[in-house]
Coordinates of C-alpha atoms and ligand atoms in Angstrom, one line a residue:
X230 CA 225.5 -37.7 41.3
X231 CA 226.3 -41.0 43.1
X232 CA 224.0 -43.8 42.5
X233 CA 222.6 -45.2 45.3
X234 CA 224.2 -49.5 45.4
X235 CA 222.5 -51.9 47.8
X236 CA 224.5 -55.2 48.1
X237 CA 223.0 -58.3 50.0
X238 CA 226.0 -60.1 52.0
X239 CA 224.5 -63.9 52.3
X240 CA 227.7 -64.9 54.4
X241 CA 227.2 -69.0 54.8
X242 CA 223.5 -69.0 54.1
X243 CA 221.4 -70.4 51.4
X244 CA 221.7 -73.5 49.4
X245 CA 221.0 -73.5 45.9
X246 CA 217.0 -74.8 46.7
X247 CA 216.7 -71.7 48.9
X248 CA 218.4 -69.7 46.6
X249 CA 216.4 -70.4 43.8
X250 CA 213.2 -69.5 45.9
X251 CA 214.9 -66.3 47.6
X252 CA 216.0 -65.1 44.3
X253 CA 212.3 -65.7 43.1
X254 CA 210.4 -64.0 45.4
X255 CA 213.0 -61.0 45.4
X256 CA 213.0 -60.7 41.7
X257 CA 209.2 -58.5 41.8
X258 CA 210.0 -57.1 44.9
X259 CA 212.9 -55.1 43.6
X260 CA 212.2 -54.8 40.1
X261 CA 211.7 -51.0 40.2
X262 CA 214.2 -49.7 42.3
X263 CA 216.2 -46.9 41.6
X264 CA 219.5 -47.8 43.3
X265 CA 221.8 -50.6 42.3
X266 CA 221.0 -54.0 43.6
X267 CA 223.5 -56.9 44.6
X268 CA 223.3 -59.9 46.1
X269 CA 226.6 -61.4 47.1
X270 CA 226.1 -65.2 47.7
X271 CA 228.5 -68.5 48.8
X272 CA 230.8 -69.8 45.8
X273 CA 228.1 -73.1 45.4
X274 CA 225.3 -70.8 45.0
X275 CA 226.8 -68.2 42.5
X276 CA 226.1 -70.4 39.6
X277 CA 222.1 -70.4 40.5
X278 CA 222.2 -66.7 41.3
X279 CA 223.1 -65.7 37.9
X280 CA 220.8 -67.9 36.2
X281 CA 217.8 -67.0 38.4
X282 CA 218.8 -63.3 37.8
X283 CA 219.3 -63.1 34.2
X284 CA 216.9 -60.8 32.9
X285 CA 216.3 -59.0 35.9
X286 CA 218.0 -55.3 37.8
X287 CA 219.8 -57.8 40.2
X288 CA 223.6 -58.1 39.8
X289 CA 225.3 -61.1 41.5
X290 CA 228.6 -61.1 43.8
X291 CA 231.2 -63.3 45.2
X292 CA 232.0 -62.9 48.7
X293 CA 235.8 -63.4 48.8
X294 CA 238.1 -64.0 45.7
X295 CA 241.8 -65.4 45.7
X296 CA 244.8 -62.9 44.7
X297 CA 246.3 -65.1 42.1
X298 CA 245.4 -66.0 39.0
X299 CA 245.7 -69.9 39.6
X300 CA 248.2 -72.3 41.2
X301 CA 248.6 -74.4 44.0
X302 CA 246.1 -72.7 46.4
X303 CA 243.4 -75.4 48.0
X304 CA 240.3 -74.2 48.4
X305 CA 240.6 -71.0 47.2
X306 CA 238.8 -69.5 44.0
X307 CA 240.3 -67.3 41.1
X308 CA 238.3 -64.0 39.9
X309 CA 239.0 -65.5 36.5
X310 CA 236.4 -68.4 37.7
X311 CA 234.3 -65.8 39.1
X312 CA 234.4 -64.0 35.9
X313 CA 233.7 -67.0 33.6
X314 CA 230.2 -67.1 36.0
X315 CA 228.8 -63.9 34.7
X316 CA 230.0 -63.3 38.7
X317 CA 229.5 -59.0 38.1
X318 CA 230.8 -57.8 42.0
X319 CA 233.4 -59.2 44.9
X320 CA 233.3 -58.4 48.0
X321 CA 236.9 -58.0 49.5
X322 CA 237.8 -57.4 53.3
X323 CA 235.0 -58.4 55.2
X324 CA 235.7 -58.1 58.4
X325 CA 234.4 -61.7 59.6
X326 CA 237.7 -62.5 57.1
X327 CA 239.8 -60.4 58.8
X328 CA 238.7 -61.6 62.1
X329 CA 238.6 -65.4 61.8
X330 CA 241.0 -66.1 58.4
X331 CA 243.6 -64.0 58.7
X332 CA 243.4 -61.2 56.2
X333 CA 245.3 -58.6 56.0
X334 CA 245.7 -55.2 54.9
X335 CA 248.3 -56.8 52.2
X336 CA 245.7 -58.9 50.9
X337 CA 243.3 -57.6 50.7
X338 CA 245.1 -54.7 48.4
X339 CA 246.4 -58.2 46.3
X340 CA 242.9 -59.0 45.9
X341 CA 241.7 -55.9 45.2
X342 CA 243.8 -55.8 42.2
X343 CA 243.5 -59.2 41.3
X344 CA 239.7 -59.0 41.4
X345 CA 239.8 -55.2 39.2
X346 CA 242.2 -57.0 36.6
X347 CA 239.9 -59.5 35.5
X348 CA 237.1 -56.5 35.4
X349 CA 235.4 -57.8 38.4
X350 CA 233.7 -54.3 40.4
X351 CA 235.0 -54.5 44.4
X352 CA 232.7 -53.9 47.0
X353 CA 235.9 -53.0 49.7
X354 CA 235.1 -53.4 53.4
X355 CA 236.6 -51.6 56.3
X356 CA 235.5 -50.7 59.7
X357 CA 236.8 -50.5 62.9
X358 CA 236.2 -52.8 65.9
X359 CA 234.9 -52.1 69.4
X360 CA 238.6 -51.8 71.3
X361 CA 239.7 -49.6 68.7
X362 CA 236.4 -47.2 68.6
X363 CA 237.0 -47.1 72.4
X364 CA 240.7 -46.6 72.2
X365 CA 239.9 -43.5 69.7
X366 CA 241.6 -44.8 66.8
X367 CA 238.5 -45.0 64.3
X368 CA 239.9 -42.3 61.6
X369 CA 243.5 -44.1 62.2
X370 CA 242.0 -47.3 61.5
X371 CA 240.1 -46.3 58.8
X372 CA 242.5 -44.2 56.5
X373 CA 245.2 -46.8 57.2
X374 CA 242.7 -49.4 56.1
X375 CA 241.9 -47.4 53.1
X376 CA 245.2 -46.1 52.3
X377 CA 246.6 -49.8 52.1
X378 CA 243.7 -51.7 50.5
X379 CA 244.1 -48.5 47.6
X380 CA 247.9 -48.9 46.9
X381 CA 248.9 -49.1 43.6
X382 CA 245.3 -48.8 42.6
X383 CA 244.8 -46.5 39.3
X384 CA 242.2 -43.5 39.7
X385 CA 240.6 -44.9 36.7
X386 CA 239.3 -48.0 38.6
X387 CA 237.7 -45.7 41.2
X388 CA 234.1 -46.4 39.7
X389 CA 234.6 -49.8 39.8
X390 CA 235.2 -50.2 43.5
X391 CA 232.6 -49.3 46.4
X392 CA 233.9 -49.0 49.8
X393 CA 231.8 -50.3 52.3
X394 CA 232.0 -48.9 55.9
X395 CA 230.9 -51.9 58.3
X396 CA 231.7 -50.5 62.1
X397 CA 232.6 -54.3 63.5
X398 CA 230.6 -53.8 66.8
X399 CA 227.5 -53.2 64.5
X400 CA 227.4 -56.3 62.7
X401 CA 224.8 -58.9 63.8
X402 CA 224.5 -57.1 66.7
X403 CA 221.4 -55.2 66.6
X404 CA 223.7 -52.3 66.9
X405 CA 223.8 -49.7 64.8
X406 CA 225.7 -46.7 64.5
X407 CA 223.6 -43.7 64.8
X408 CA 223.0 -41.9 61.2
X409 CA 225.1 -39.1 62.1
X410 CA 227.8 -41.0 63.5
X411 CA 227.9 -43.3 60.1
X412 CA 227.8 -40.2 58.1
X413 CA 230.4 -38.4 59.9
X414 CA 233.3 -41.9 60.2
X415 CA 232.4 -42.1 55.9
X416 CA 233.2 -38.4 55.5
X417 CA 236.2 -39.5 57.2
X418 CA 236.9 -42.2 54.4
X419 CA 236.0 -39.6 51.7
X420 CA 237.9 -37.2 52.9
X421 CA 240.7 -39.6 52.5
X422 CA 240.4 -40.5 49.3
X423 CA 240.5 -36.7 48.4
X424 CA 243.8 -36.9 49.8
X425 CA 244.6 -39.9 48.5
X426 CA 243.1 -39.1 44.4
X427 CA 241.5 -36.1 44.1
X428 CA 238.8 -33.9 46.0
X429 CA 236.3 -34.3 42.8
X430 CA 237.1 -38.2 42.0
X431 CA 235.9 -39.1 45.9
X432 CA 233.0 -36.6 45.6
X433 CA 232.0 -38.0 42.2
X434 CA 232.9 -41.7 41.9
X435 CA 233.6 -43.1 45.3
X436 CA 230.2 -44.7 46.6
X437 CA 230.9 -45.5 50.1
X438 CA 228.3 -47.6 51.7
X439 CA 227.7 -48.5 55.3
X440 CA 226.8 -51.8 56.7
X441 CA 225.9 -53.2 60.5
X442 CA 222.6 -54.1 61.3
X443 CA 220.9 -52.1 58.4
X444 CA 217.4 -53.3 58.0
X445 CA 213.9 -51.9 56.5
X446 CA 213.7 -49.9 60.1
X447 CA 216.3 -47.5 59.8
X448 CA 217.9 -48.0 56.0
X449 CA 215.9 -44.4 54.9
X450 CA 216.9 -42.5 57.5
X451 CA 220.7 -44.0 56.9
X452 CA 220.2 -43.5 53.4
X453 CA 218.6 -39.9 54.2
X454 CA 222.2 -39.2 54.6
X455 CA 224.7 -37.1 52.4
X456 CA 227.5 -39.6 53.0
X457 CA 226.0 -42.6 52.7
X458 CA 225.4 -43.9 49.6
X459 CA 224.2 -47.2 49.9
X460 CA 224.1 -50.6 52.6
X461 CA 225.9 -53.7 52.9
X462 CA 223.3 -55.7 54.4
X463 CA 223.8 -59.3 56.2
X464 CA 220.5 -60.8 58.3
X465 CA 217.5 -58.1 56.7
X466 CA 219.2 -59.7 53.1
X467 CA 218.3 -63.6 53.6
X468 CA 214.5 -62.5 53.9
X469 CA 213.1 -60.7 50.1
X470 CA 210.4 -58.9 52.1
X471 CA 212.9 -57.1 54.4
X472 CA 216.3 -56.6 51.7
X473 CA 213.3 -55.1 49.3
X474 CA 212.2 -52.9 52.0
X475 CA 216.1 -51.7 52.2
X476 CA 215.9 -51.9 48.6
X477 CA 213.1 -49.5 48.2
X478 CA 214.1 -47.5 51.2
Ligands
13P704 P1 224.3 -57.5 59.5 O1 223.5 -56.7 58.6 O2 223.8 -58.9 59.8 O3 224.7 -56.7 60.7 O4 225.7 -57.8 58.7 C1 226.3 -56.7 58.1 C2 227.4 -57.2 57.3 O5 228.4 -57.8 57.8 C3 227.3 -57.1 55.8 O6 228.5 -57.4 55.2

């Protein structure tokens, strides 16, 4: 019912030589699979990673996109220049943004609508940290996380946004959240968007992925999972053996 969406998160990795070559060896190695494939690469590679994909089952994100549509804003990228790419997916949220530059729950529900006007799909992060697992606050982290990035946000654009459930003390740590647990904290987030839209939209269209150390060890058993319907993957994604071995879980 919900198709399966695997998303490669580069972070700062991967110039455009090694682009060229990671995207060229992937391209066989993924060529059947039955879920959606992503890759989500740095602004100066994004260029190379539509070109190099053309043709193929790969679809090519941004990693972070600006909320306006253009103005004094240095450094910063519009999803109308993202668009103009052939740019397909954004990733919005991640927590390494909300960590180290500031983001917020505000922006990133600016962005999220910035990024859905210009037709651009949203891969939406959220997650909680460490201090706030062991404080017990995941599901208050979580729905308000979810309730603020999804304000003012029509139930018509549900299919174009996947939320992806990264528990911060998982990510390049090794760590990773037992299947259960994972499934169990992303019925949490489904359960709120039943609340939030409708019990059938979040059963139907809301893909919810999970992301945190998700490699070619345990992505089938996570995937084995009703909840989960797809990774976010960082380290196993700059390798094309091991993202195809998610890939093809
Ligand atoms: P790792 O797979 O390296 O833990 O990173 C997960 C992540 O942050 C994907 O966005």
């Amino acid at each position: 019912m919900r198709k399966p969406i695997i998303a490669g998160n580069w972070k700062m990795n991967n110039t455009i030589a090694e682009t060229k070559q990671l995207i060229a060896d992937l391209k066989p190695l993924v060529k059947d699979a039955k879920c959606d494939v992503v890759i989500c690469t740095p602004y100066t590679d994004l260029a190379t990673a539509v070109a190099e994909t053309k043709g193929s089952n790969i679809k090519v994100g941004a990693e972070n996109v600006h909320w306006a549509e253009k103005g004094a804003f240095t450094g910063e990228i519009s999803a109308k220049m993202l668009v103009e790419l052939g740019v397909e997916y954004v990733i919005i949220g991640h927590s390494e943004r909300r960590q180290y530059f500031g983001e917020t729950d505000q922006t990133v529900n600016a962005r999220v609508k910035a990024a859905l006007a210009a037709g651009l799909k949203v891969i939406l992060c959220i997650g909680e940290t460490l201090e706030e697992r062991e404080g017990g606050k995941v599901e208050e982290v979580l729905v308000r996380q979810t309730t603020e990035a999804f304000k003012d946000i029509d139930k018509s654009e549900l299919e174009n946004i996947v939320i992806a459930y990264e528990p911060v003390w998982a990510i390049g740590t090794g760590k990773t959240a037992t299947s259960q647990d994972a499934n169990d904290t992303i019925k949490i987030v489904r359960d709120t968007m039943a609340k939030l839209y409708c019990p059938k939209c979040a059963e139907e269209k809301v893909r919810i992925q999970y992301g945190g150390s998700m490699n070619p060890k345990n992505a089938s058993e996570l995937m084995a999972m009703e909840q989960i319907d797809g990774g976010l993957i960082g380290g196993a994604s700059l390798k094309a053996e091991d993202f195809s071995k998610v890939v093809n879980y």
